[in-house]
C-alpha positions as CSV (number, residue, x, y, z in Angstrom):
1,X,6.0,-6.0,-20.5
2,X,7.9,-3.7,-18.0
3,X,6.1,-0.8,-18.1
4,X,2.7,0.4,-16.9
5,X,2.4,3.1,-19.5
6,X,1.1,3.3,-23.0
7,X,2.6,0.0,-25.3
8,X,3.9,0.1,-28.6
9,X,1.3,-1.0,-31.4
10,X,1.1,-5.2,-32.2
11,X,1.8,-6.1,-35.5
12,X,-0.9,-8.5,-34.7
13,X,-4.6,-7.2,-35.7
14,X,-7.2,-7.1,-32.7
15,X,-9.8,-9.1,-34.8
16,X,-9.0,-12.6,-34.8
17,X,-4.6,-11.8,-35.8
18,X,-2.3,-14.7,-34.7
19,X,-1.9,-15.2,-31.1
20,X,-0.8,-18.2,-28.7
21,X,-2.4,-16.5,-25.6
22,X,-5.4,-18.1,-24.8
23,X,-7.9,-17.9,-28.4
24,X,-10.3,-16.5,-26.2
25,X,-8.5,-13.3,-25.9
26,X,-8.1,-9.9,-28.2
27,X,-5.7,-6.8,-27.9
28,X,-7.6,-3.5,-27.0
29,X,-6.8,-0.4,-26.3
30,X,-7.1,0.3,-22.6
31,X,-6.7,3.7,-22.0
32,X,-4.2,7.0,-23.0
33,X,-2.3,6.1,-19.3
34,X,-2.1,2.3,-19.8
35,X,-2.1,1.9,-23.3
36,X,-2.5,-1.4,-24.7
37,X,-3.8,-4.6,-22.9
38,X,-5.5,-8.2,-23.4
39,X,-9.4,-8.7,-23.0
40,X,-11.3,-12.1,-22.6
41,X,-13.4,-12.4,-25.4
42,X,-15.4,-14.9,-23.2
43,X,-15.6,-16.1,-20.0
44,X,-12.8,-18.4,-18.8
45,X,-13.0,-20.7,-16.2
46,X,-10.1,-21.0,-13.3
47,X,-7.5,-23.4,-13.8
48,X,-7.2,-22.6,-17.5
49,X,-4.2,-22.0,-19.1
50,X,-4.0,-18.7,-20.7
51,X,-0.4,-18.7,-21.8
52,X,2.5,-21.2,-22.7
53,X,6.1,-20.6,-23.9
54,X,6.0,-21.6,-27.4
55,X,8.9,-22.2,-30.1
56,X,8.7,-18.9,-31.6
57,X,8.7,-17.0,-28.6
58,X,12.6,-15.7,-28.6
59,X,14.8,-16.6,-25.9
60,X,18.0,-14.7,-26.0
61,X,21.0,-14.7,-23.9
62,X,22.8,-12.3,-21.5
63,X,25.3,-12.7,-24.2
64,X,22.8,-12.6,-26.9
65,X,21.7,-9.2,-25.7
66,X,24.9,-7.6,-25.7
67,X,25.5,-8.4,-29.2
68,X,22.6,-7.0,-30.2
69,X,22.6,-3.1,-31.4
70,X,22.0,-0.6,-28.6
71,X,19.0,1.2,-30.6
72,X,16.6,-2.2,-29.8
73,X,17.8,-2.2,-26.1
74,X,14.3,-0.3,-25.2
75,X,12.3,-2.5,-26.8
76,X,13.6,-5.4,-24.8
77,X,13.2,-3.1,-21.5
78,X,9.7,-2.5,-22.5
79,X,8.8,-6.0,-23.5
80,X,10.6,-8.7,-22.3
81,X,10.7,-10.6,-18.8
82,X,13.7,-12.5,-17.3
83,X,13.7,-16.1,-16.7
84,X,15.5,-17.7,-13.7
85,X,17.5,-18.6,-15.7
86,X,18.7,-15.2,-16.8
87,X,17.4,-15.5,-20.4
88,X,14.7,-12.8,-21.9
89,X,11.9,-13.7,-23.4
90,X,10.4,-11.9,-26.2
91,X,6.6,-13.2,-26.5
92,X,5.7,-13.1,-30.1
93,X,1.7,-12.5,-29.0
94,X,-0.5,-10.8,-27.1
95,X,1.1,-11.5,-24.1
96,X,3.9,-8.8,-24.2
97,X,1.1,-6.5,-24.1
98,X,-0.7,-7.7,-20.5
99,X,-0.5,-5.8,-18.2
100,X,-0.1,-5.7,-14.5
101,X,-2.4,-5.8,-11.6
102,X,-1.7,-5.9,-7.5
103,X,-4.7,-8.6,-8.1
104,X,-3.5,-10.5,-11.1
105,X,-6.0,-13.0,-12.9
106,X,-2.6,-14.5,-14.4
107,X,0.0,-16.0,-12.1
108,X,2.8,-18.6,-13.5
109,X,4.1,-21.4,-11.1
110,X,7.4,-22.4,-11.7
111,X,7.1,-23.6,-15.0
112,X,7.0,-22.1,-18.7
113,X,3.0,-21.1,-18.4
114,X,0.1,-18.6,-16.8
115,X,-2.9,-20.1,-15.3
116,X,-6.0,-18.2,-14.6
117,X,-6.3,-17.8,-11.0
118,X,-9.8,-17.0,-10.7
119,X,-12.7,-17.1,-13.3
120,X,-12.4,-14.2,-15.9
121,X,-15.8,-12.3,-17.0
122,X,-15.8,-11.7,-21.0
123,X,-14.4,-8.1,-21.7
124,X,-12.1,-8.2,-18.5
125,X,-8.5,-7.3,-18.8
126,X,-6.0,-10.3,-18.5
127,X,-3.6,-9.2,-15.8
128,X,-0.4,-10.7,-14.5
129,X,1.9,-9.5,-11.8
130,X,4.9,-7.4,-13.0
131,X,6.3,-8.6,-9.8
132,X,7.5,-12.0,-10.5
133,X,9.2,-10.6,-14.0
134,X,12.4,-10.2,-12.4
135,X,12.3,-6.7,-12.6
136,X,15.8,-4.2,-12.4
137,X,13.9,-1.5,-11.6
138,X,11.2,-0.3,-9.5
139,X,7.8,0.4,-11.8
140,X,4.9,2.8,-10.5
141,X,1.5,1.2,-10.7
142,X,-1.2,2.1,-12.2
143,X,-3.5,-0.5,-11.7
144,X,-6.1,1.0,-9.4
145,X,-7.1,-2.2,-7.6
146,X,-8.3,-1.4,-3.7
147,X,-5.1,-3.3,-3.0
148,X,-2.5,-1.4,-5.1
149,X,1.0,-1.5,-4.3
150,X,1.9,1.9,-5.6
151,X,5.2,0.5,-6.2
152,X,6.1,-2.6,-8.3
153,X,9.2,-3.6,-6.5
154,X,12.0,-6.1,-7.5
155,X,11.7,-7.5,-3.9
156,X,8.3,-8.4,-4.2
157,X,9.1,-11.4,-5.8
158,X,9.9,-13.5,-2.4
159,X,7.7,-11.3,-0.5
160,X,5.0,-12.8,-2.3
161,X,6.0,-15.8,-3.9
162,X,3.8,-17.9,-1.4
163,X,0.9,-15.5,-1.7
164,X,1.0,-16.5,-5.1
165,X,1.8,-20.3,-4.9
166,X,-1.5,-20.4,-2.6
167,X,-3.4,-19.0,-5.4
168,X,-2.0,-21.3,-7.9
169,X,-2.6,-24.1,-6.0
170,X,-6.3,-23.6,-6.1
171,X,-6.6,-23.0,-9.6
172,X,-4.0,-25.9,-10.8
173,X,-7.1,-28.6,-9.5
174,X,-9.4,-27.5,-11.9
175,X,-7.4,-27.6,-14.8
176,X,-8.5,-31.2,-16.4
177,X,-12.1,-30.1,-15.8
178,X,-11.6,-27.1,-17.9
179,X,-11.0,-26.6,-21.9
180,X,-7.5,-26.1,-22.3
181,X,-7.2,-25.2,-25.9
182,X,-3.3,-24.2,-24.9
183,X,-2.3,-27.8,-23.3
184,X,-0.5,-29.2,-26.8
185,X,1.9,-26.2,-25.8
186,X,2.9,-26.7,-22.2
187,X,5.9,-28.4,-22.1
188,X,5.0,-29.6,-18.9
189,X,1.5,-31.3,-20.0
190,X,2.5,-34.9,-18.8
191,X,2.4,-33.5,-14.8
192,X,-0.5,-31.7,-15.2
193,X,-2.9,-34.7,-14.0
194,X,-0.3,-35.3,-11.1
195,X,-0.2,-31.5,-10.2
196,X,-4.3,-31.3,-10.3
197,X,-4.3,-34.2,-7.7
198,X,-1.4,-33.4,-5.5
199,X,-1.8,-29.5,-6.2
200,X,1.1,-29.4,-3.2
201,X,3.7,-30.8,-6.1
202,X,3.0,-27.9,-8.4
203,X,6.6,-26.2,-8.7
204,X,6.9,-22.9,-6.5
205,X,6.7,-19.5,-8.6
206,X,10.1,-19.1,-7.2
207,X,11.9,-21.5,-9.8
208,X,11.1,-18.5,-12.0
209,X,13.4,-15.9,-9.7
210,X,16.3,-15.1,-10.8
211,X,19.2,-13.0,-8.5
212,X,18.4,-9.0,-8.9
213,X,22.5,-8.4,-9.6
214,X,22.5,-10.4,-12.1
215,X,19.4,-9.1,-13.6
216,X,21.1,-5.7,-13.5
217,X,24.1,-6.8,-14.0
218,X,22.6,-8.1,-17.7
219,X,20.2,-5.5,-18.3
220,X,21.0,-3.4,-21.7
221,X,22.7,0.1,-21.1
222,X,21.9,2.7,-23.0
């Protein structure tokens, strides 16, 4: 998920393969620069949830990546994200292959799944921002939207944490008017109704930030 340049093929098939990203969703091919990203199939509302941490997405260690051989260190850079709590995640889906925007549709508070921030047209790209990934490295961008970065920054992270809590805000109150085909997922499904009403008790995308030294203090080496 850490780079903005062409993706590894899935082992899942684009026509209806096994995905716990939102069903409504397919892999495509977005161009030779970007590679591989995630389309809506259909239109989806705001305030649904388009990803959840599931048990077979892997969750390894610091110490669980440095036992593991040097030669799958690149995949990991390519397609994991760091919690704050310092584990990677290595989604088993689609969602390792979405791709970033400077205006993400996608945008996780601070718990273990991505709402849609805005409502998503059929055949537009499901985009997150590479931003809140814990990133050890800067990242060029390639996103082309009129407010492009140019640069994907570690620091962005708590420059625009509250850009991105005000965003979620709005979309979390529409989430029990919406089909969420996702919810038996989200580990957090009991506060949802509490979070729609009091939107100002959703937990800050900053729970998910985790200190950059340590992220490059645990990032592989080749």
């Amino acid at each position: 998920m850490h780079e903005t340049a062409r993706r590894m093929p899935s082992a899942c098939s684009t026509k209806g393969g096994p995905r716990m990203l939102h069903p409504k969703t397919r892999l495509a091919w977005i161009s030779d620069e970007v590679g591989y990203g995630v389309l809506a199939t259909e239109d989806i509302p705001c305030g649904t949830i388009l990803w959840a941490l599931d048990p077979l997405d892997r969750v390894l260690s610091p110490a669980d990546v440095k036992r593991l051989d040097p030669a799958l260190w690149p995949i990991l850079e390519t397609y994991t994200y760091v919690t704050g709590r310092g584990d990677r995640i290595l989604c088993w889906d689609h969602g390792r292959f979405m791709n970033h925007s400077c205006e993400p549709v996608s945008l996780s508070p601070g718990v273990d799944f991505e709402l849609a921030v805005r409502d998503i047209r059929a055949g537009e790209e499901i985009t997150c921002d590479y931003g809140s990934l814990n990133l050890e490295q800067d990242l060029s961008c390639l996103c082309g939207s009129p407010y492009c970065r140019k640069v994907i920054r570690a620091s962005d992270f708590e420059e625009l944490a509250h850009s991105w809590d005000a965003r979620l805000r709005d979309a979390v109150v529409r989430t029990l008017g919406v089909e969420q085909p996702l919810l038996p997922f989200v580990k957090d499904a009991e506060h949802l109704a509490r979070w729609a009403e009091h939107p100002d008790e959703l937990p800050s995308a900053m729970r998910h930030r985790y200190p950059i030294r340590d992220v490059i203090a645990a990032a592989p080496r080749r």
